[in-house]
Amino acid sequence: MRAVSANLFALLFLCALASVFYVWSALENRLERHKRRYSVPGGGSFHQGLPADLSAKTFRALLAVPAAQRPHLGGRLGAPNHTDQTVSAGNRDYHVNGDNKRSARREGPVKLGSPVEDGIFWNEWLEDLLPVGFTEEYARDWRERARTYRIVKLEAGCGRISNQLATFADGTKACVRYGINADQVQGETLTYYLASLLGITNVPPLALSQLNSDSEQWAAVRTRIDGLQWSDRAVVSLTEWVSNLTGVVTPAPLRQESSGLHPVLEDLWNKTTAELLELMQWTDLIIFDYLTANFDRLVSNLFSLQWDSRVMERDTNNLLKTPHGDLVFIDNEAGLVHGFRVLNMWEKYHNTVLSSVCVFRKRTTQRVAELHRRRDSRKRLLELYRDSEPLSLELGFLSDEHAGVLQDRIDRLYKHILHCKGKYSQL
């Protein structure tokens, strides 16, 4: 009888812990949305049903897997307690790195003709209007500043308790994100450079910094760092903070009642130019998240449908929009390293999301085709990473196993694009 009582008590205790974690995660998410001034537009849910074998774990819980349970990551050279941060070049409003003429054309009427060409590609006139969120020149200049600017203040903000809102000596602000484990810093950093390889400019600029005790950059906030128990010499990622953004919900063609986003979708012909440009960015996002196996965005919403039937009527995790309608892909720490490590659990959801789309940006698919043909994604990503980031050796790179997973996902994405082309190219 005592054994039964003990087991029952243990079960109740575990259930209580799970409930506390779920509620706390929800509060964290609400806080982060408040700090970024999210709005709550309407929306819907994903177009394909959920598989029957749903895991009992939430997607947030997977971000806290103890380090002892993680497999060895080849190539990691830094200290065990690396950190993830996001820095901004301040509270500036997001701006399109393009001319006013382009912006005016985006706000104008839809150009005559089909929004799709060559079967499965967005029309060239639409691609010409696509905003360049963060040009390489702008990102390079920002990284140089972020590595040298002195941080004079750290305060609560930016979501999780472990994160801080930083103020630089020039008055600009940054989101300092201290990751739960080292995988997140490495994943977010390499995800940023993969976006560069793909020509996707929706990801804010990123740089690495190290919390050295003798670092001039962190000297003014050393007492605060000690109080937060951040590890000395931890490598952190600094990502530009962009203000004046709002939340984004899943667009109508990707909702449950829709058959997906494909070239024969009649609704495409009735959309405005701005709506088509947002859909184009969504197709880039789906490609991007599939390659990186990032489960903490659209995939997490799909997973959450099992207990929240209206989850896709609310803002998508880690996706924001500027007043001009340009999407910003933030907080990519679940991509690549961590996403690959838990891939078996999430792969069915990744495949569901990818299979919902058969319209692509031609310039993105050309990059994918090149990486497929040359089969050198590991080499090119490593070269770009090391050439651009002085702390790359400290943080390390993908293991051989994970580099192989990345190339495999590139190959599978390429085959999906060919499948779509074979199905719709005669239209």
Short mmCIF file of C-alpha atoms in Angstrom, two decimals:
data_model
loop_
_atom_site.label_atom_id
_atom_site.label_comp_id
_atom_site.label_asym_id
_atom_site.label_seq_id
_atom_site.Cartn_x
_atom_site.Cartn_y
_atom_site.Cartn_z
CA MET A 1 0.00 0.00 0.00
CA ARG A 2 2.85 2.37 0.85
CA ALA A 3 4.46 1.63 -2.51
CA VAL A 4 1.24 2.47 -4.35
CA SER A 5 0.88 5.70 -2.38
CA ALA A 6 4.49 6.64 -3.08
CA ASN A 7 4.09 6.01 -6.82
CA LEU A 8 0.87 8.02 -6.89
CA PHE A 9 2.54 10.90 -5.07
CA ALA A 10 5.47 10.86 -7.52
CA LEU A 11 3.11 10.88 -10.49
CA LEU A 12 1.16 13.83 -9.09
CA PHE A 13 4.42 15.68 -8.42
CA LEU A 14 5.62 15.20 -12.01
CA CYS A 15 2.27 16.36 -13.37
CA ALA A 16 2.47 19.48 -11.20
CA LEU A 17 5.97 20.25 -12.51
CA ALA A 18 4.82 19.82 -16.11
CA SER A 19 1.88 22.17 -15.51
CA VAL A 20 4.12 24.81 -13.96
CA PHE A 21 6.54 24.58 -16.89
CA TYR A 22 3.74 24.91 -19.44
CA VAL A 23 2.24 27.95 -17.72
CA TRP A 24 5.68 29.56 -17.28
CA SER A 25 6.52 29.02 -20.96
CA ALA A 26 3.28 30.70 -21.94
CA LEU A 27 4.05 33.66 -19.67
CA GLU A 28 7.54 33.98 -21.16
CA ASN A 29 6.10 34.02 -24.65
CA ARG A 30 3.56 36.70 -23.70
CA LEU A 31 6.30 38.82 -22.12
CA GLU A 32 8.48 38.64 -25.22
CA ARG A 33 5.57 39.61 -27.44
CA HIS A 34 4.82 42.56 -25.17
CA LYS A 35 8.43 43.73 -25.24
CA ARG A 36 8.45 43.62 -29.04
CA ARG A 37 5.04 45.39 -29.23
CA TYR A 38 3.23 42.58 -30.98
CA SER A 39 -0.23 43.02 -32.40
CA VAL A 40 -2.79 40.23 -32.61
CA PRO A 41 -4.27 39.98 -36.10
CA GLY A 42 -6.58 37.19 -37.16
CA GLY A 43 -5.59 33.95 -38.80
CA GLY A 44 -6.23 30.24 -39.11
CA SER A 45 -4.69 26.80 -38.83
CA PHE A 46 -2.56 24.53 -40.93
CA HIS A 47 -3.99 22.67 -43.91
CA GLN A 48 -2.94 19.10 -43.13
CA GLY A 49 -4.07 16.92 -40.25
CA LEU A 50 -1.92 15.85 -37.34
CA PRO A 51 -0.41 12.36 -37.21
CA ALA A 52 -1.78 10.06 -34.55
CA ASP A 53 1.47 9.38 -32.67
CA LEU A 54 1.83 12.75 -30.94
CA SER A 55 4.53 13.18 -28.34
CA ALA A 56 3.60 14.27 -24.85
CA LYS A 57 6.47 16.77 -24.74
CA THR A 58 5.99 20.38 -25.69
CA PHE A 59 8.31 22.05 -28.17
CA ARG A 60 9.54 24.44 -25.47
CA ALA A 61 10.55 21.57 -23.21
CA LEU A 62 12.89 20.27 -25.89
CA LEU A 63 14.94 23.44 -25.61
CA ALA A 64 15.96 22.44 -22.09
CA VAL A 65 17.42 18.96 -22.68
CA PRO A 66 20.35 18.55 -20.26
CA ALA A 67 23.82 18.71 -21.76
CA ALA A 68 24.59 15.21 -20.51
CA GLN A 69 21.93 13.84 -22.86
CA ARG A 70 23.38 15.57 -25.92
CA PRO A 71 25.61 13.61 -28.30
CA HIS A 72 29.17 14.79 -28.85
CA LEU A 73 29.39 17.67 -31.34
CA GLY A 74 32.51 17.43 -33.40
CA GLY A 75 34.48 20.61 -33.94
CA ARG A 76 33.38 22.40 -30.75
CA LEU A 77 36.40 24.15 -29.30
CA GLY A 78 34.94 26.54 -26.74
CA ALA A 79 34.11 26.37 -23.05
CA PRO A 80 31.09 24.26 -22.06
CA ASN A 81 28.92 27.17 -20.93
CA HIS A 82 28.44 29.11 -24.15
CA THR A 83 25.64 31.59 -24.29
CA ASP A 84 23.18 33.00 -26.79
CA GLN A 85 22.55 36.72 -27.02
CA THR A 86 20.91 39.08 -29.36
CA VAL A 87 22.31 42.58 -29.74
CA SER A 88 20.74 45.37 -31.60
CA ALA A 89 22.17 48.44 -33.08
CA GLY A 90 19.39 50.07 -31.19
CA ASN A 91 15.71 50.83 -31.15
CA ARG A 92 15.73 52.08 -34.69
CA ASP A 93 12.70 51.39 -36.83
CA TYR A 94 13.17 48.73 -39.48
CA HIS A 95 13.87 50.21 -42.87
CA VAL A 96 13.89 48.67 -46.32
CA ASN A 97 17.38 48.82 -47.78
CA GLY A 98 16.03 49.91 -51.13
CA ASP A 99 14.82 53.01 -52.93
CA ASN A 100 11.56 54.90 -52.51
CA LYS A 101 10.50 54.05 -56.05
CA ARG A 102 10.53 50.34 -55.22
CA SER A 103 8.48 50.95 -52.06
CA ALA A 104 5.90 52.93 -54.01
CA ARG A 105 5.56 50.14 -56.58
CA ARG A 106 4.98 47.64 -53.81
CA GLU A 107 2.07 49.70 -52.52
CA GLY A 108 0.57 50.07 -55.99
CA PRO A 109 -1.91 47.84 -57.85
CA VAL A 110 -1.08 44.33 -58.99
CA LYS A 111 0.65 44.23 -62.36
CA LEU A 112 -1.30 42.58 -65.14
CA GLY A 113 -0.53 38.92 -65.74
CA SER A 114 -0.04 35.85 -63.65
CA PRO A 115 1.82 36.14 -60.31
CA VAL A 116 3.48 32.81 -61.22
CA GLU A 117 5.72 31.98 -64.17
CA ASP A 118 7.45 28.84 -65.50
CA GLY A 119 4.99 26.68 -63.59
CA ILE A 120 6.16 27.09 -59.99
CA PHE A 121 8.09 30.36 -59.65
CA TRP A 122 6.93 33.74 -58.49
CA ASN A 123 6.87 36.16 -61.40
CA GLU A 124 10.07 38.12 -62.03
CA TRP A 125 8.34 41.47 -61.58
CA LEU A 126 7.35 40.36 -58.09
CA GLU A 127 10.89 39.26 -57.27
CA ASP A 128 12.15 42.66 -58.34
CA LEU A 129 9.85 44.25 -55.75
CA LEU A 130 10.90 41.95 -52.91
CA PRO A 131 12.51 44.07 -50.20
CA VAL A 132 16.12 43.52 -49.23
CA GLY A 133 15.74 43.55 -45.48
CA PHE A 134 19.40 43.53 -44.45
CA THR A 135 21.95 43.94 -47.23
CA GLU A 136 25.35 42.29 -46.84
CA GLU A 137 27.02 45.70 -46.72
CA TYR A 138 24.70 46.83 -43.95
CA ALA A 139 25.15 43.57 -42.03
CA ARG A 140 28.94 43.75 -42.31
CA ASP A 141 29.01 47.31 -40.96
CA TRP A 142 26.66 46.38 -38.13
CA ARG A 143 28.79 43.38 -37.10
CA GLU A 144 31.86 45.58 -36.85
CA ARG A 145 30.05 48.01 -34.59
CA ALA A 146 28.48 45.30 -32.44
CA ARG A 147 31.89 43.75 -31.69
CA THR A 148 33.32 47.01 -30.38
CA TYR A 149 30.53 49.10 -28.84
CA ARG A 150 30.66 49.29 -25.04
CA ILE A 151 27.60 48.00 -23.19
CA VAL A 152 26.69 50.37 -20.36
CA LYS A 153 23.46 48.85 -19.07
CA LEU A 154 21.74 45.47 -18.77
CA GLU A 155 18.14 45.18 -17.64
CA ALA A 156 15.29 42.67 -17.73
CA GLY A 157 13.63 42.16 -21.08
CA CYS A 158 13.70 40.16 -24.32
CA GLY A 159 11.58 37.23 -23.17
CA ARG A 160 13.20 34.64 -20.96
CA ILE A 161 14.47 35.60 -17.51
CA SER A 162 18.00 34.72 -18.60
CA ASN A 163 17.90 37.34 -21.38
CA GLN A 164 18.68 41.02 -20.94
CA LEU A 165 18.04 44.27 -22.74
CA ALA A 166 21.36 46.02 -23.29
CA THR A 167 22.10 49.69 -23.83
CA PHE A 168 25.26 50.66 -25.71
CA ALA A 169 27.41 53.71 -25.00
CA ASP A 170 25.88 55.53 -27.97
CA GLY A 171 22.37 55.04 -26.56
CA THR A 172 21.29 52.28 -28.93
CA LYS A 173 19.81 49.10 -27.48
CA ALA A 174 20.20 45.39 -27.99
CA CYS A 175 18.55 42.15 -26.96
CA VAL A 176 21.10 40.03 -25.10
CA ARG A 177 20.00 36.40 -25.27
CA TYR A 178 21.65 33.96 -22.88
CA GLY A 179 20.83 30.50 -24.27
CA ILE A 180 19.75 27.47 -22.29
CA ASN A 181 22.61 25.44 -23.76
CA ALA A 182 25.54 25.84 -26.16
CA ASP A 183 23.65 24.26 -29.07
CA GLN A 184 21.43 27.30 -29.31
CA VAL A 185 24.26 29.78 -29.80
CA GLN A 186 25.92 27.64 -32.43
CA GLY A 187 22.62 26.89 -34.16
CA GLU A 188 21.51 30.50 -34.35
CA THR A 189 24.92 31.62 -35.63
CA LEU A 190 25.22 28.98 -38.34
CA THR A 191 21.58 29.48 -39.31
CA TYR A 192 22.37 33.15 -39.95
CA TYR A 193 25.23 32.29 -42.28
CA LEU A 194 23.17 29.64 -44.07
CA ALA A 195 20.60 32.36 -44.79
CA SER A 196 23.39 34.35 -46.41
CA LEU A 197 24.29 31.39 -48.62
CA LEU A 198 20.64 31.09 -49.67
CA GLY A 199 20.32 34.81 -50.41
CA ILE A 200 17.61 35.20 -47.74
CA THR A 201 17.92 38.68 -46.20
CA ASN A 202 15.10 38.50 -43.62
CA VAL A 203 17.44 37.47 -40.78
CA PRO A 204 18.86 40.35 -38.70
CA PRO A 205 22.67 40.75 -38.63
CA LEU A 206 24.51 38.61 -36.10
CA ALA A 207 27.94 38.71 -34.46
CA LEU A 208 29.61 36.80 -31.64
CA SER A 209 31.12 38.23 -28.49
CA GLN A 210 32.91 36.71 -25.50
CA LEU A 211 32.24 37.58 -21.86
CA ASN A 212 35.88 37.98 -20.85
CA SER A 213 36.48 39.46 -17.41
CA ASP A 214 38.98 41.88 -18.94
CA SER A 215 36.77 42.82 -21.89
CA GLU A 216 36.27 46.57 -22.26
CA GLN A 217 32.98 45.97 -24.05
CA TRP A 218 31.42 44.33 -20.95
CA ALA A 219 33.37 46.14 -18.20
CA ALA A 220 30.60 48.58 -17.25
CA VAL A 221 28.08 45.78 -16.66
CA ARG A 222 30.40 43.27 -14.95
CA THR A 223 28.50 43.48 -11.64
CA ARG A 224 25.23 42.80 -13.41
CA ILE A 225 26.76 39.84 -15.27
CA ASP A 226 28.01 38.36 -12.01
CA GLY A 227 24.56 38.76 -10.49
CA LEU A 228 23.02 36.94 -13.46
CA GLN A 229 25.59 34.13 -12.98
CA TRP A 230 26.62 34.29 -16.60
CA SER A 231 29.78 32.28 -17.13
CA ASP A 232 33.03 34.12 -17.75
CA ARG A 233 34.43 33.60 -21.26
CA ALA A 234 31.07 32.39 -22.53
CA VAL A 235 30.58 33.01 -26.25
CA VAL A 236 27.33 34.82 -26.97
CA SER A 237 25.55 35.73 -30.19
CA LEU A 238 24.58 39.34 -30.76
CA THR A 239 21.66 39.94 -33.09
CA GLU A 240 20.35 43.34 -34.08
CA TRP A 241 17.21 44.46 -32.32
CA VAL A 242 14.57 45.90 -34.62
CA SER A 243 11.72 47.93 -33.16
CA ASN A 244 8.28 48.86 -34.46
CA LEU A 245 7.38 45.30 -35.47
CA THR A 246 4.12 43.38 -35.17
CA GLY A 247 3.17 39.70 -35.06
CA VAL A 248 2.36 37.52 -38.07
CA VAL A 249 -0.25 34.78 -38.46
CA THR A 250 -0.33 31.95 -40.97
CA PRO A 251 -1.67 33.21 -44.34
CA ALA A 252 -4.94 31.83 -45.70
CA PRO A 253 -3.43 29.43 -48.31
CA LEU A 254 -1.59 27.61 -45.52
CA ARG A 255 -4.53 27.20 -43.19
CA GLN A 256 -6.36 24.00 -42.38
CA GLU A 257 -9.22 24.62 -44.78
CA SER A 258 -6.82 25.29 -47.68
CA SER A 259 -5.16 22.79 -50.00
CA GLY A 260 -1.81 24.57 -49.70
CA LEU A 261 0.08 27.21 -51.64
CA HIS A 262 0.39 26.05 -55.25
CA PRO A 263 0.36 27.66 -58.74
CA VAL A 264 -3.29 26.86 -59.56
CA LEU A 265 -4.64 28.48 -56.42
CA GLU A 266 -7.34 30.81 -57.76
CA ASP A 267 -7.03 33.14 -54.79
CA LEU A 268 -3.52 34.19 -55.92
CA TRP A 269 -5.01 36.19 -58.78
CA ASN A 270 -7.16 38.23 -56.39
CA LYS A 271 -4.38 39.33 -54.02
CA THR A 272 -2.71 42.70 -53.84
CA THR A 273 0.97 43.19 -54.60
CA ALA A 274 1.75 43.53 -50.89
CA GLU A 275 -0.08 40.28 -50.10
CA LEU A 276 1.80 38.42 -52.83
CA LEU A 277 5.13 39.75 -51.57
CA GLU A 278 4.35 38.51 -48.07
CA LEU A 279 3.44 35.06 -49.44
CA MET A 280 6.74 35.04 -51.34
CA GLN A 281 8.59 35.63 -48.09
CA TRP A 282 6.61 32.82 -46.45
CA THR A 283 7.81 30.41 -49.14
CA ASP A 284 11.40 31.45 -48.38
CA LEU A 285 10.70 30.94 -44.67
CA ILE A 286 9.37 27.42 -45.22
CA ILE A 287 12.45 26.49 -47.27
CA PHE A 288 14.69 28.07 -44.64
CA ASP A 289 13.08 26.30 -41.69
CA TYR A 290 13.02 22.97 -43.50
CA LEU A 291 16.75 23.08 -44.23
CA THR A 292 17.62 24.09 -40.66
CA ALA A 293 14.97 21.80 -39.09
CA ASN A 294 13.81 24.77 -37.00
CA PHE A 295 10.81 23.50 -35.05
CA ASP A 296 10.22 26.68 -33.04
CA ARG A 297 8.17 28.60 -35.57
CA LEU A 298 5.46 27.27 -37.90
CA VAL A 299 6.19 23.64 -37.02
CA SER A 300 5.64 24.30 -33.31
CA ASN A 301 2.23 25.79 -34.12
CA LEU A 302 1.33 22.70 -36.12
CA PHE A 303 2.39 20.51 -33.21
CA SER A 304 0.43 22.61 -30.71
CA LEU A 305 -2.86 22.02 -32.56
CA GLN A 306 -3.28 18.87 -30.49
CA TRP A 307 -4.21 20.94 -27.42
CA ASP A 308 -4.90 24.38 -28.91
CA SER A 309 -7.16 24.29 -31.96
CA ARG A 310 -6.85 28.05 -32.45
CA VAL A 311 -3.06 28.35 -32.13
CA MET A 312 -2.68 29.51 -35.74
CA GLU A 313 -5.13 32.32 -35.21
CA ARG A 314 -2.41 33.90 -33.08
CA ASP A 315 1.05 35.19 -33.89
CA THR A 316 3.62 32.73 -35.21
CA ASN A 317 6.61 32.12 -32.94
CA ASN A 318 9.75 34.07 -33.82
CA LEU A 319 8.27 35.80 -36.86
CA LEU A 320 7.62 39.54 -37.05
CA LYS A 321 6.54 42.06 -39.69
CA THR A 322 7.52 45.65 -40.40
CA PRO A 323 4.98 48.39 -41.13
CA HIS A 324 5.82 47.88 -44.83
CA GLY A 325 4.99 44.15 -44.65
CA ASP A 326 8.55 42.81 -44.68
CA LEU A 327 8.98 39.64 -42.61
CA VAL A 328 11.80 39.37 -40.06
CA PHE A 329 12.94 35.88 -39.02
CA ILE A 330 14.11 36.20 -35.40
CA ASP A 331 15.49 33.89 -32.70
CA ASN A 332 16.68 31.00 -34.86
CA GLU A 333 18.40 29.16 -32.01
CA ALA A 334 16.38 25.96 -32.60
CA GLY A 335 17.84 25.59 -36.10
CA LEU A 336 20.57 23.26 -37.36
CA VAL A 337 22.37 21.88 -34.27
CA HIS A 338 19.46 21.53 -31.88
CA GLY A 339 16.93 20.97 -34.64
CA PHE A 340 19.04 18.18 -36.12
CA ARG A 341 19.53 16.56 -32.73
CA VAL A 342 15.77 16.17 -32.16
CA LEU A 343 14.94 15.65 -35.84
CA ASN A 344 13.28 12.25 -35.38
CA MET A 345 10.50 13.78 -33.32
CA TRP A 346 9.78 16.71 -35.63
CA GLU A 347 10.45 15.37 -39.12
CA LYS A 348 6.83 14.45 -39.86
CA TYR A 349 5.82 18.05 -39.13
CA HIS A 350 8.65 19.47 -41.25
CA ASN A 351 7.52 17.28 -44.15
CA THR A 352 3.91 18.38 -43.71
CA VAL A 353 4.88 22.04 -43.88
CA LEU A 354 7.16 21.60 -46.90
CA SER A 355 4.61 19.55 -48.84
CA SER A 356 2.09 22.39 -48.48
CA VAL A 357 4.11 24.67 -50.80
CA CYS A 358 4.74 24.38 -54.54
CA VAL A 359 5.51 28.01 -55.40
CA PHE A 360 9.04 29.31 -54.86
CA ARG A 361 11.26 32.30 -55.38
CA LYS A 362 13.43 31.46 -58.38
CA ARG A 363 16.57 33.04 -56.95
CA THR A 364 16.28 30.94 -53.79
CA THR A 365 15.77 27.71 -55.73
CA GLN A 366 18.81 28.52 -57.85
CA ARG A 367 20.93 28.66 -54.68
CA VAL A 368 19.41 25.36 -53.51
CA ALA A 369 20.08 23.75 -56.91
CA GLU A 370 23.70 24.90 -56.81
CA LEU A 371 24.24 23.48 -53.31
CA HIS A 372 22.64 20.23 -54.47
CA ARG A 373 24.73 19.98 -57.63
CA ARG A 374 28.06 20.82 -56.01
CA ARG A 375 27.32 18.95 -52.77
CA ASP A 376 29.62 21.32 -50.90
CA SER A 377 27.24 22.92 -48.38
CA ARG A 378 29.56 22.05 -45.47
CA LYS A 379 32.61 23.59 -47.15
CA ARG A 380 30.87 26.76 -48.26
CA LEU A 381 29.10 27.33 -44.94
CA LEU A 382 32.33 26.77 -43.00
CA GLU A 383 34.31 29.15 -45.22
CA LEU A 384 31.72 31.91 -44.95
CA TYR A 385 31.46 31.41 -41.18
CA ARG A 386 35.23 31.50 -40.55
CA ASP A 387 35.84 34.39 -42.94
CA SER A 388 33.10 36.48 -41.31
CA GLU A 389 33.35 35.60 -37.63
CA PRO A 390 36.58 35.99 -35.58
CA LEU A 391 35.20 33.79 -32.77
CA SER A 392 34.23 30.92 -35.06
CA LEU A 393 36.98 28.67 -33.70
CA GLU A 394 35.80 29.33 -30.14
CA LEU A 395 32.21 28.40 -30.89
CA GLY A 396 32.96 25.51 -33.24
CA PHE A 397 31.13 24.18 -36.28
CA LEU A 398 28.71 21.43 -37.28
CA SER A 399 29.74 17.86 -36.56
CA ASP A 400 30.34 15.68 -39.61
CA GLU A 401 27.04 13.96 -38.88
CA HIS A 402 25.07 17.22 -38.81
CA ALA A 403 26.84 18.52 -41.91
CA GLY A 404 25.66 15.36 -43.65
CA VAL A 405 22.11 15.98 -42.43
CA LEU A 406 22.21 19.49 -43.89
CA GLN A 407 23.34 18.23 -47.30
CA ASP A 408 20.67 15.52 -47.22
CA ARG A 409 17.96 18.09 -46.52
CA ILE A 410 19.22 20.23 -49.40
CA ASP A 411 18.97 17.22 -51.69
CA ARG A 412 15.46 16.37 -50.49
CA LEU A 413 14.32 19.96 -50.89
CA TYR A 414 15.69 19.97 -54.43
CA LYS A 415 13.72 16.79 -55.22
CA HIS A 416 10.55 18.39 -53.84
CA ILE A 417 11.07 21.40 -56.12
CA LEU A 418 11.50 19.05 -59.09
CA HIS A 419 8.32 17.23 -58.05
CA CYS A 420 6.38 20.50 -58.03
CA LYS A 421 7.84 21.50 -61.39
CA GLY A 422 6.87 18.18 -62.93
CA LYS A 423 3.33 18.56 -61.59
CA TYR A 424 2.71 22.19 -62.59
CA SER A 425 5.17 23.09 -65.37
CA GLN A 426 2.64 22.40 -68.13
CA LEU A 427 0.14 24.92 -66.76
#
